[in-house]
PDB file of C-alpha atoms in Angstrom:
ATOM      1  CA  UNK A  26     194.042 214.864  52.892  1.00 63.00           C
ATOM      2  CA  UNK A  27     197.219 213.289  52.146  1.00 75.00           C
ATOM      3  CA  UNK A  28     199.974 214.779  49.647  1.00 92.00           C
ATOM      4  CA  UNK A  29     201.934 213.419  47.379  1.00 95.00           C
ATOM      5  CA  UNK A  30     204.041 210.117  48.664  1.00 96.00           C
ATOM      6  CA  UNK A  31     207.312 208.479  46.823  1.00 97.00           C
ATOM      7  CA  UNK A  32     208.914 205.383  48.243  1.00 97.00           C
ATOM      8  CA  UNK A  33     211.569 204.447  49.008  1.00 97.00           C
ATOM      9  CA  UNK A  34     212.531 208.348  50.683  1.00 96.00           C
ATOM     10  CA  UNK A  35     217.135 206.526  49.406  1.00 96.00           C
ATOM     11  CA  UNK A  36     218.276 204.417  47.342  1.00 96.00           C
ATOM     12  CA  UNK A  37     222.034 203.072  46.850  1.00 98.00           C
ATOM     13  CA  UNK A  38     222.636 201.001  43.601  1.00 98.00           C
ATOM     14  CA  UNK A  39     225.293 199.217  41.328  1.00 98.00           C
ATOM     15  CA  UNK A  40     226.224 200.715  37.923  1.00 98.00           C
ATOM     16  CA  UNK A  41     224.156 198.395  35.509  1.00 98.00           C
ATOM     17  CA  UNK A  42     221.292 197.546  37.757  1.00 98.00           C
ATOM     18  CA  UNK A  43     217.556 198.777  37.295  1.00 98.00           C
ATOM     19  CA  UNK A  44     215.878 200.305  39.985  1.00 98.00           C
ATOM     20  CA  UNK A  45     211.782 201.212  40.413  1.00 98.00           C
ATOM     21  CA  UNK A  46     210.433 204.352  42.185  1.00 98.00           C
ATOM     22  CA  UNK A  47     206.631 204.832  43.236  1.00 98.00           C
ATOM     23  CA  UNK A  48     204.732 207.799  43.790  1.00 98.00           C
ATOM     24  CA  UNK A  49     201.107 208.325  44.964  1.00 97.00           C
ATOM     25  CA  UNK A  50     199.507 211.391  44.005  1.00 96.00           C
ATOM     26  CA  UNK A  51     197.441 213.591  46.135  1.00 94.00           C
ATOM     27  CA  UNK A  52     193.887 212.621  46.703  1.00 93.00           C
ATOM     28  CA  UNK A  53     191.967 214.101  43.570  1.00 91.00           C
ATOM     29  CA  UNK A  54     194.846 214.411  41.131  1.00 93.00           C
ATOM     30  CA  UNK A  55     194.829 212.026  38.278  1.00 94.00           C
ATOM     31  CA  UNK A  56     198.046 213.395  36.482  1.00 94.00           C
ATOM     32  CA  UNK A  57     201.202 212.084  37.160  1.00 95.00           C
ATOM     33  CA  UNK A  58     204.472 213.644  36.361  1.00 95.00           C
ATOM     34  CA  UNK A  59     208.391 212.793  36.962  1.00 97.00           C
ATOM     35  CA  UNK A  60     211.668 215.014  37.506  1.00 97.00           C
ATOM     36  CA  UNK A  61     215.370 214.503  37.976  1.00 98.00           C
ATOM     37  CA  UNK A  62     217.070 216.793  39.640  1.00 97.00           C
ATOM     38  CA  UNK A  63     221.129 216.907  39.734  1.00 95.00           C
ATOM     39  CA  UNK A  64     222.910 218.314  42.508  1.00 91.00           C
ATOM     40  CA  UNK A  65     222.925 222.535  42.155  1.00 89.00           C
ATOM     41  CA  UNK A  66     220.295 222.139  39.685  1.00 92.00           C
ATOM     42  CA  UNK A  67     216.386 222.377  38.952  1.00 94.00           C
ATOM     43  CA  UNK A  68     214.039 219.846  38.009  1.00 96.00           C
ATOM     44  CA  UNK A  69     214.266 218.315  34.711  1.00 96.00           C
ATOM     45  CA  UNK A  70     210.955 216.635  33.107  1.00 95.00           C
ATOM     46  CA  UNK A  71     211.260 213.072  32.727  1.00 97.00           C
ATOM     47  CA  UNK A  72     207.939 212.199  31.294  1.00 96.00           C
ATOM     48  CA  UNK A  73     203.985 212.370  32.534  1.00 95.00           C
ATOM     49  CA  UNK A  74     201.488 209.922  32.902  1.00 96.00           C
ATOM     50  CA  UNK A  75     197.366 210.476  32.684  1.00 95.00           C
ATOM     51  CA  UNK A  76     194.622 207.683  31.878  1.00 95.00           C
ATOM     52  CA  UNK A  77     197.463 204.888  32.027  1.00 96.00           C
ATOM     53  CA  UNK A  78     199.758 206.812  29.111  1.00 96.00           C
ATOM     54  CA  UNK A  79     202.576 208.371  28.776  1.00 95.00           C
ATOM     55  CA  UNK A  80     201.402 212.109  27.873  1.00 93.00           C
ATOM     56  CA  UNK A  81     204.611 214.049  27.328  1.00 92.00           C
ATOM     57  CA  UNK A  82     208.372 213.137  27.181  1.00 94.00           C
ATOM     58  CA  UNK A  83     211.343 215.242  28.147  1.00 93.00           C
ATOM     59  CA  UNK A  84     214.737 214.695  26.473  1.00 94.00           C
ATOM     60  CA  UNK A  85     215.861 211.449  28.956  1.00 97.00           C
ATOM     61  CA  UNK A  86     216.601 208.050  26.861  1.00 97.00           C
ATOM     62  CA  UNK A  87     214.685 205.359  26.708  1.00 97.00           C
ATOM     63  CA  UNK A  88     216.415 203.511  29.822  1.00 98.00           C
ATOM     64  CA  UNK A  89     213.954 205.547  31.502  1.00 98.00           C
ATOM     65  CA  UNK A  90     210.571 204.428  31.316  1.00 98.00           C
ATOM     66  CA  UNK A  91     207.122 204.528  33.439  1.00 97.00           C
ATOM     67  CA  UNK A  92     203.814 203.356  34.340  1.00 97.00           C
ATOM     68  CA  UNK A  93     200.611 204.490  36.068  1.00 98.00           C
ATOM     69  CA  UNK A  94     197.714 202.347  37.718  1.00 97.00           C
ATOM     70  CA  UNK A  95     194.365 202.410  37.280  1.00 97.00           C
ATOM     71  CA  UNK A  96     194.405 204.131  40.952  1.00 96.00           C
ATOM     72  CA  UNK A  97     196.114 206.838  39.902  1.00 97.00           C
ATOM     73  CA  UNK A  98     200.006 205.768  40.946  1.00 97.00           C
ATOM     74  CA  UNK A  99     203.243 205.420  39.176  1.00 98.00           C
ATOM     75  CA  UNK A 100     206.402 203.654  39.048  1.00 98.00           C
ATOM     76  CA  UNK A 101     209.756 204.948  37.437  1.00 98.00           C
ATOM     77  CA  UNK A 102     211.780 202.332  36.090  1.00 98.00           C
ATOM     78  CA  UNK A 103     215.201 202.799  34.996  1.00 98.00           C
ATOM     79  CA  UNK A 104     217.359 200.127  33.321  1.00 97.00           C
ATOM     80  CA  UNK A 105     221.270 199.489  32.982  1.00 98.00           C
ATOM     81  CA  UNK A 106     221.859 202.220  35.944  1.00 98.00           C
ATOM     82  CA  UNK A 107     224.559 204.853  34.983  1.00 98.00           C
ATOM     83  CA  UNK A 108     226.701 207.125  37.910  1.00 97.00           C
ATOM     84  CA  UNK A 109     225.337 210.131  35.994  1.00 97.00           C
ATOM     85  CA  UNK A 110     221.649 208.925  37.480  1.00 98.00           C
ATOM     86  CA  UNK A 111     222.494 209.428  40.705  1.00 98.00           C
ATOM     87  CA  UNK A 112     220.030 212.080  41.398  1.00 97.00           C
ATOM     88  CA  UNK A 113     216.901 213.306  43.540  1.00 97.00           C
ATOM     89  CA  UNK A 114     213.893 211.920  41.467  1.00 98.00           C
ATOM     90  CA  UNK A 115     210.365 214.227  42.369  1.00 97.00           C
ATOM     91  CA  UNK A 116     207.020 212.783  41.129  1.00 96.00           C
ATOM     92  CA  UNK A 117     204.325 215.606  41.383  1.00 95.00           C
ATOM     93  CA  UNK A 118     200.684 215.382  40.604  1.00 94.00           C
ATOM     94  CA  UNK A 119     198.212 217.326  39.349  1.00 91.00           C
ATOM     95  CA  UNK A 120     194.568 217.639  37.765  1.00 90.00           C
ATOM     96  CA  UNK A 121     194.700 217.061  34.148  1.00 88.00           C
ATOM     97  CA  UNK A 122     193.367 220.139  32.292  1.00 81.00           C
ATOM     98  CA  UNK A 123     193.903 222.163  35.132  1.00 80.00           C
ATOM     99  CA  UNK A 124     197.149 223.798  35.441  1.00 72.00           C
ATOM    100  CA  UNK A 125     197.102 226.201  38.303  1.00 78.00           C
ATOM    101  CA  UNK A 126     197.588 223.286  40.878  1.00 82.00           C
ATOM    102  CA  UNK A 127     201.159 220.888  40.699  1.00 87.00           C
ATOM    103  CA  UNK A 128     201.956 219.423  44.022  1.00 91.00           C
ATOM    104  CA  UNK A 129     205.444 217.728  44.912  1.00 93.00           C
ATOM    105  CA  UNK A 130     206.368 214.454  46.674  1.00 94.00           C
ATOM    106  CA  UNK A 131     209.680 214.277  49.034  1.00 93.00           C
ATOM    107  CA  UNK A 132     211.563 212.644  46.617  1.00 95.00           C
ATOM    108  CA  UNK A 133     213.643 209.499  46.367  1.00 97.00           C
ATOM    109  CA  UNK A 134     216.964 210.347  46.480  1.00 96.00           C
ATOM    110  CA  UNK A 135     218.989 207.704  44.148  1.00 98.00           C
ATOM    111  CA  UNK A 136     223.184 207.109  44.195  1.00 98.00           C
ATOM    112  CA  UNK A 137     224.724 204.879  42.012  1.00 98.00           C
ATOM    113  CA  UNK A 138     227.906 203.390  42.571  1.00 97.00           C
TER     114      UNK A 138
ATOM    115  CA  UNK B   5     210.440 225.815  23.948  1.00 80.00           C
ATOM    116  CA  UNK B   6     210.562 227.508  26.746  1.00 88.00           C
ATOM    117  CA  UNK B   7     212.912 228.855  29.235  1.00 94.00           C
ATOM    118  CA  UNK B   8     213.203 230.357  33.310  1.00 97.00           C
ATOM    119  CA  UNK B   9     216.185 232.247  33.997  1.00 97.00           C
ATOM    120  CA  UNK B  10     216.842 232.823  37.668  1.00 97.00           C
ATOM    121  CA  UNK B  11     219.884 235.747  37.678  1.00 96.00           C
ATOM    122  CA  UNK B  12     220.693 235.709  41.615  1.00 96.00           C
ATOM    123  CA  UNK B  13     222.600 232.308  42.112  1.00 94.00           C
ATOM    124  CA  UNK B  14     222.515 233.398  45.953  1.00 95.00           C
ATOM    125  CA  UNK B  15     220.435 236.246  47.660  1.00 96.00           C
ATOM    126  CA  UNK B  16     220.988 237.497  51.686  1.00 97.00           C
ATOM    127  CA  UNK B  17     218.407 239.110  53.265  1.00 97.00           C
ATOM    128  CA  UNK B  18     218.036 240.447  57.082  1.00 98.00           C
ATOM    129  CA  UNK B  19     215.524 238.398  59.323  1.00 97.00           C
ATOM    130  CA  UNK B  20     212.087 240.935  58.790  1.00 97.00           C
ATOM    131  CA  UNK B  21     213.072 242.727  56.263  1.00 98.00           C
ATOM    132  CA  UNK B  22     211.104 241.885  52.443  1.00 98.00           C
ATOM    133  CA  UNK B  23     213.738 240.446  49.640  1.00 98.00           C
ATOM    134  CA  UNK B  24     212.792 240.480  46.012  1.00 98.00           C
ATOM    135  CA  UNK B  25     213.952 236.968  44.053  1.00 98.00           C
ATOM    136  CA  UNK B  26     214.042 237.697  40.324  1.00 98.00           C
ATOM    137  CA  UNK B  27     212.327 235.471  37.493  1.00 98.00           C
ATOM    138  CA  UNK B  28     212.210 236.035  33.660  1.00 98.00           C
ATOM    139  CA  UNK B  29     210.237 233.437  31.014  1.00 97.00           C
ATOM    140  CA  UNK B  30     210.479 233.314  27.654  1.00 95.00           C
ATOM    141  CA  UNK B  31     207.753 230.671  25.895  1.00 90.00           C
ATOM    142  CA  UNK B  32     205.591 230.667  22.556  1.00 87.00           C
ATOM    143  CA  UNK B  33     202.647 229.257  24.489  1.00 86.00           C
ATOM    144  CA  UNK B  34     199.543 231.940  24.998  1.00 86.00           C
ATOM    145  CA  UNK B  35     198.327 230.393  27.789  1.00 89.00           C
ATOM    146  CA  UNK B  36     200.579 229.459  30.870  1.00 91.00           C
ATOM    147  CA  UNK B  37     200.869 229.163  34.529  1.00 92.00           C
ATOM    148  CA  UNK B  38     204.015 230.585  36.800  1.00 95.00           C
ATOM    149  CA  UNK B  39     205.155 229.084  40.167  1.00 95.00           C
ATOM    150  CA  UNK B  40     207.297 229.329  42.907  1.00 97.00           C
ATOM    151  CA  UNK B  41     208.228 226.614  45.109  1.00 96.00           C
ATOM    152  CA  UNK B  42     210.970 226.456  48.029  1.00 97.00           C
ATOM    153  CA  UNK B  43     213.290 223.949  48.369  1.00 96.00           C
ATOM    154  CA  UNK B  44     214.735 223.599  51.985  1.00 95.00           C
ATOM    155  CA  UNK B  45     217.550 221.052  52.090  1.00 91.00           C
ATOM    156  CA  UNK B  46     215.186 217.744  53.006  1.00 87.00           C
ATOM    157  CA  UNK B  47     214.608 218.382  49.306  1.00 88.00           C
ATOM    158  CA  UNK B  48     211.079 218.445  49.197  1.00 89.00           C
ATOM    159  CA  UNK B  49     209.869 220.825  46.592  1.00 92.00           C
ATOM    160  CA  UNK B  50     206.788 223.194  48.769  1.00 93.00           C
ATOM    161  CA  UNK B  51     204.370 225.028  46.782  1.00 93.00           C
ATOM    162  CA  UNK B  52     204.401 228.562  47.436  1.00 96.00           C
ATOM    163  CA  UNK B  53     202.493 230.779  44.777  1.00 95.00           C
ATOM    164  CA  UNK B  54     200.890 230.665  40.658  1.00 94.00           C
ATOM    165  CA  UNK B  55     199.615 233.281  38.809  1.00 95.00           C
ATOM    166  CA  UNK B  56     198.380 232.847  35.467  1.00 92.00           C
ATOM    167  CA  UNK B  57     199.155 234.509  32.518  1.00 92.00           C
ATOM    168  CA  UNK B  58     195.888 235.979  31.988  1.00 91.00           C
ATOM    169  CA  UNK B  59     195.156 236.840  35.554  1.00 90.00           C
ATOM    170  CA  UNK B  60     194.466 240.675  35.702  1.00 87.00           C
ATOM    171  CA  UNK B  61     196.135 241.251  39.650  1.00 93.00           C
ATOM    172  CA  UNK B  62     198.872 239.640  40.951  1.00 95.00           C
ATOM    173  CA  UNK B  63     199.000 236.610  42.696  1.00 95.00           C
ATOM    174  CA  UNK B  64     199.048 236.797  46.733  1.00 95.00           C
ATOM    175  CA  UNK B  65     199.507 233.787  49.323  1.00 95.00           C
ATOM    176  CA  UNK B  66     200.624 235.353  53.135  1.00 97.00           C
ATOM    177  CA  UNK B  67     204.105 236.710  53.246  1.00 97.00           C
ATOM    178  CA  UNK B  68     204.166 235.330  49.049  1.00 98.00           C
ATOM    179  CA  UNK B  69     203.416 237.832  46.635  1.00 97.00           C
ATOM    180  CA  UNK B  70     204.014 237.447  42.631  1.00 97.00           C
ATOM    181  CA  UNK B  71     205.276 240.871  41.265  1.00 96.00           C
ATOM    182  CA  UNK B  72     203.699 239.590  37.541  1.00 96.00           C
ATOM    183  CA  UNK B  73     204.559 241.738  34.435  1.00 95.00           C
ATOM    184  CA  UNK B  74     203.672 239.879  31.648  1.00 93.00           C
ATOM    185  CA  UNK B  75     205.146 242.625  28.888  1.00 93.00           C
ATOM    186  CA  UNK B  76     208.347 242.305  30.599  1.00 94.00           C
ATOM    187  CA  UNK B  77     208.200 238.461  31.138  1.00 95.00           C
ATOM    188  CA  UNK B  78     209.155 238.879  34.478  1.00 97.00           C
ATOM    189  CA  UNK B  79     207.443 237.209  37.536  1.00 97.00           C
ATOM    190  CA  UNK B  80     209.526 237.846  40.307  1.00 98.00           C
ATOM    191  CA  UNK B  81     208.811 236.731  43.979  1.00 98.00           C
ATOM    192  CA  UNK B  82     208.327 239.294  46.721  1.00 98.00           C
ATOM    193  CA  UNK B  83     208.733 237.605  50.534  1.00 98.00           C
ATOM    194  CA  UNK B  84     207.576 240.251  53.298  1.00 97.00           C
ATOM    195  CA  UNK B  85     208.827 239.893  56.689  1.00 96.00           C
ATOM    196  CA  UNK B  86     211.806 237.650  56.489  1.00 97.00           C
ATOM    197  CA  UNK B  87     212.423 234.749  58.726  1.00 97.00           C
ATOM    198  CA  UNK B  88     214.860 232.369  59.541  1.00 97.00           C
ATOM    199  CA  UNK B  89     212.852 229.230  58.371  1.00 96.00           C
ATOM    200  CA  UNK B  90     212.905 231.387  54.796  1.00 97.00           C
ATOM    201  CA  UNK B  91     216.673 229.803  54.183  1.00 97.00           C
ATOM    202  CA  UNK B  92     216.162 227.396  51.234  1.00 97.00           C
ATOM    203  CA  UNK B  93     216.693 227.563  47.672  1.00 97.00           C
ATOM    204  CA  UNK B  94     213.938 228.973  45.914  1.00 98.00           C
ATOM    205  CA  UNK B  95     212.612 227.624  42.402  1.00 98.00           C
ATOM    206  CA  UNK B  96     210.399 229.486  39.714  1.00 98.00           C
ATOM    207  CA  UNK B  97     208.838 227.492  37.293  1.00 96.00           C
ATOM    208  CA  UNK B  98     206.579 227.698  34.106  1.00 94.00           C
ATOM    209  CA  UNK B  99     203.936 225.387  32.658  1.00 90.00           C
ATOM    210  CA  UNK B 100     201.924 225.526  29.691  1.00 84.00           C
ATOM    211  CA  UNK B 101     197.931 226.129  30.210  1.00 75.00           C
ATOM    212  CA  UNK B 102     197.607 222.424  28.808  1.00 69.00           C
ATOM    213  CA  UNK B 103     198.924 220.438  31.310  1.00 59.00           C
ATOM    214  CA  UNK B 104     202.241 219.918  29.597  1.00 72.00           C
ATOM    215  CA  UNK B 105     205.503 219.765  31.683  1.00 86.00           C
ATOM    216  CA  UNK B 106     207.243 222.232  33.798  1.00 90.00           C
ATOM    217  CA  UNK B 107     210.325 223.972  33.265  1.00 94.00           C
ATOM    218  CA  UNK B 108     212.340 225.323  35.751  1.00 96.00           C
ATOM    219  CA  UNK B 109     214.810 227.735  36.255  1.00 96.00           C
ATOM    220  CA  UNK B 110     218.219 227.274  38.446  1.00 95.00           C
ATOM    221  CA  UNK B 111     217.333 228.723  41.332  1.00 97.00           C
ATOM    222  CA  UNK B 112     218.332 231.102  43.847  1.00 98.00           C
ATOM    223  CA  UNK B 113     219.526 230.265  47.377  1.00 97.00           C
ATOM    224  CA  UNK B 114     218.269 232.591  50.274  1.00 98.00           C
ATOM    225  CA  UNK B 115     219.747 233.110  53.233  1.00 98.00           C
ATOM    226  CA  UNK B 116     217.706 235.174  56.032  1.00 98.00           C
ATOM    227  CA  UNK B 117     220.294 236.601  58.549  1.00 97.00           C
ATOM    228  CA  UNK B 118     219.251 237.090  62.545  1.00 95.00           C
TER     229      UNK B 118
END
């Protein structure tokens, strides 16, 4: 049964550049959520995805945007790259509706320069 | 809105022993799920425990157990039998009953002395 998997596990980009992260949930979730986390910090929500839509947004601007497939994946797409985005990015999935099961991938760890 | 405060920014504990990591919630939700994860330093955030806010005993996964008091809004984590591979930061984490997002708190590190 495999977990949750993000690609690519680094990332080094330029100020001003867009960069896309993918996740694959775990076999039998359909809900598909993203978090930032800062160095020394927790998780911050980013937004989540079910049936193809954008469910719920955090407080992150609209440089950051997302998609999900029909099979149940997701990119993260963010635009005009800032240093402050540097960051481990964490997709985790779950079933929607039921909310005693959220399951983490590794992350993508993202620097800007 | 809601919020996790983790007090212990760092925790030490002796290899075997049990160490206690402290979690308080506040959130206008009824319904509502806690967790725990680990995080070791590869960064990957491991499930550990949930208990829900309406379950009647507390939640129990191994060594994992949830000390839940719900009129206290405290769900702290209780680790039995300490060991080395224990050392990682340790998250708790609340999410509404409708699938909404997580919030986390800041975390505590552990560090399990030989």
């Amino acid at each position: 049964d495999a977990g949750v998997t993000q690609s690519p596990t680094h990332l080094i980009k330029t100020r001003g550049q867009q960069v896309t992260l993918r996740c694959s949930p775990k076999s039998g979730h359909d809900t598909v959520s993203w978090y930032q986390q800062a160095l020394g910090q927790g998780p911050q929500f980013i937004f989540q995805y079910y049936e193809e839509e954008e469910r719920q947004r955090g407080n992150f601007p609209d440089r950051f945007s997302g998609h999900q497939f029909p099979n149940y994946s997701s990119e993260l797409n963010v635009n005009a790259l800032l240093l402050g985005d540097s960051a481990l990015y964490l997709c985790a999935s779950s079933l929607w509706g039921n909310p005693d099961e959220q399951y983490f991938g590794p992350g993508t760890r993202l620097t800007v320069t | 809105a809601q919020k996790i405060t983790q007090t212990q920014p760092g925790m030490f504990v002796q290899e075997k022993e049990a160490v206690t990591l402290d979690c308080t919630y506040d959130t206008s939700d009824p319904s509502y799920g806690l967790f725990w994860y680990k995080q070791p330093s590869s960064g990957e955030m491991i499930f550990l425990i949930y208990q829900g806010s309406y379950d009647q005993q507390n939640a129990t996964e191994g060594r994992y157990s949830l000390n839940f008091q719900k009129a206290r809004k405290s769900a702290n984590l209780v680790i039995s039998a300490s060991q080395l591979g224990d050392s990682a930061m340790y998250f708790c984490a609340m999410r509404p009953w409708a699938a909404g997002k997580s919030t986390f708190g800041d975390g505590t590190t552990l560090t399990v002395k030989p």
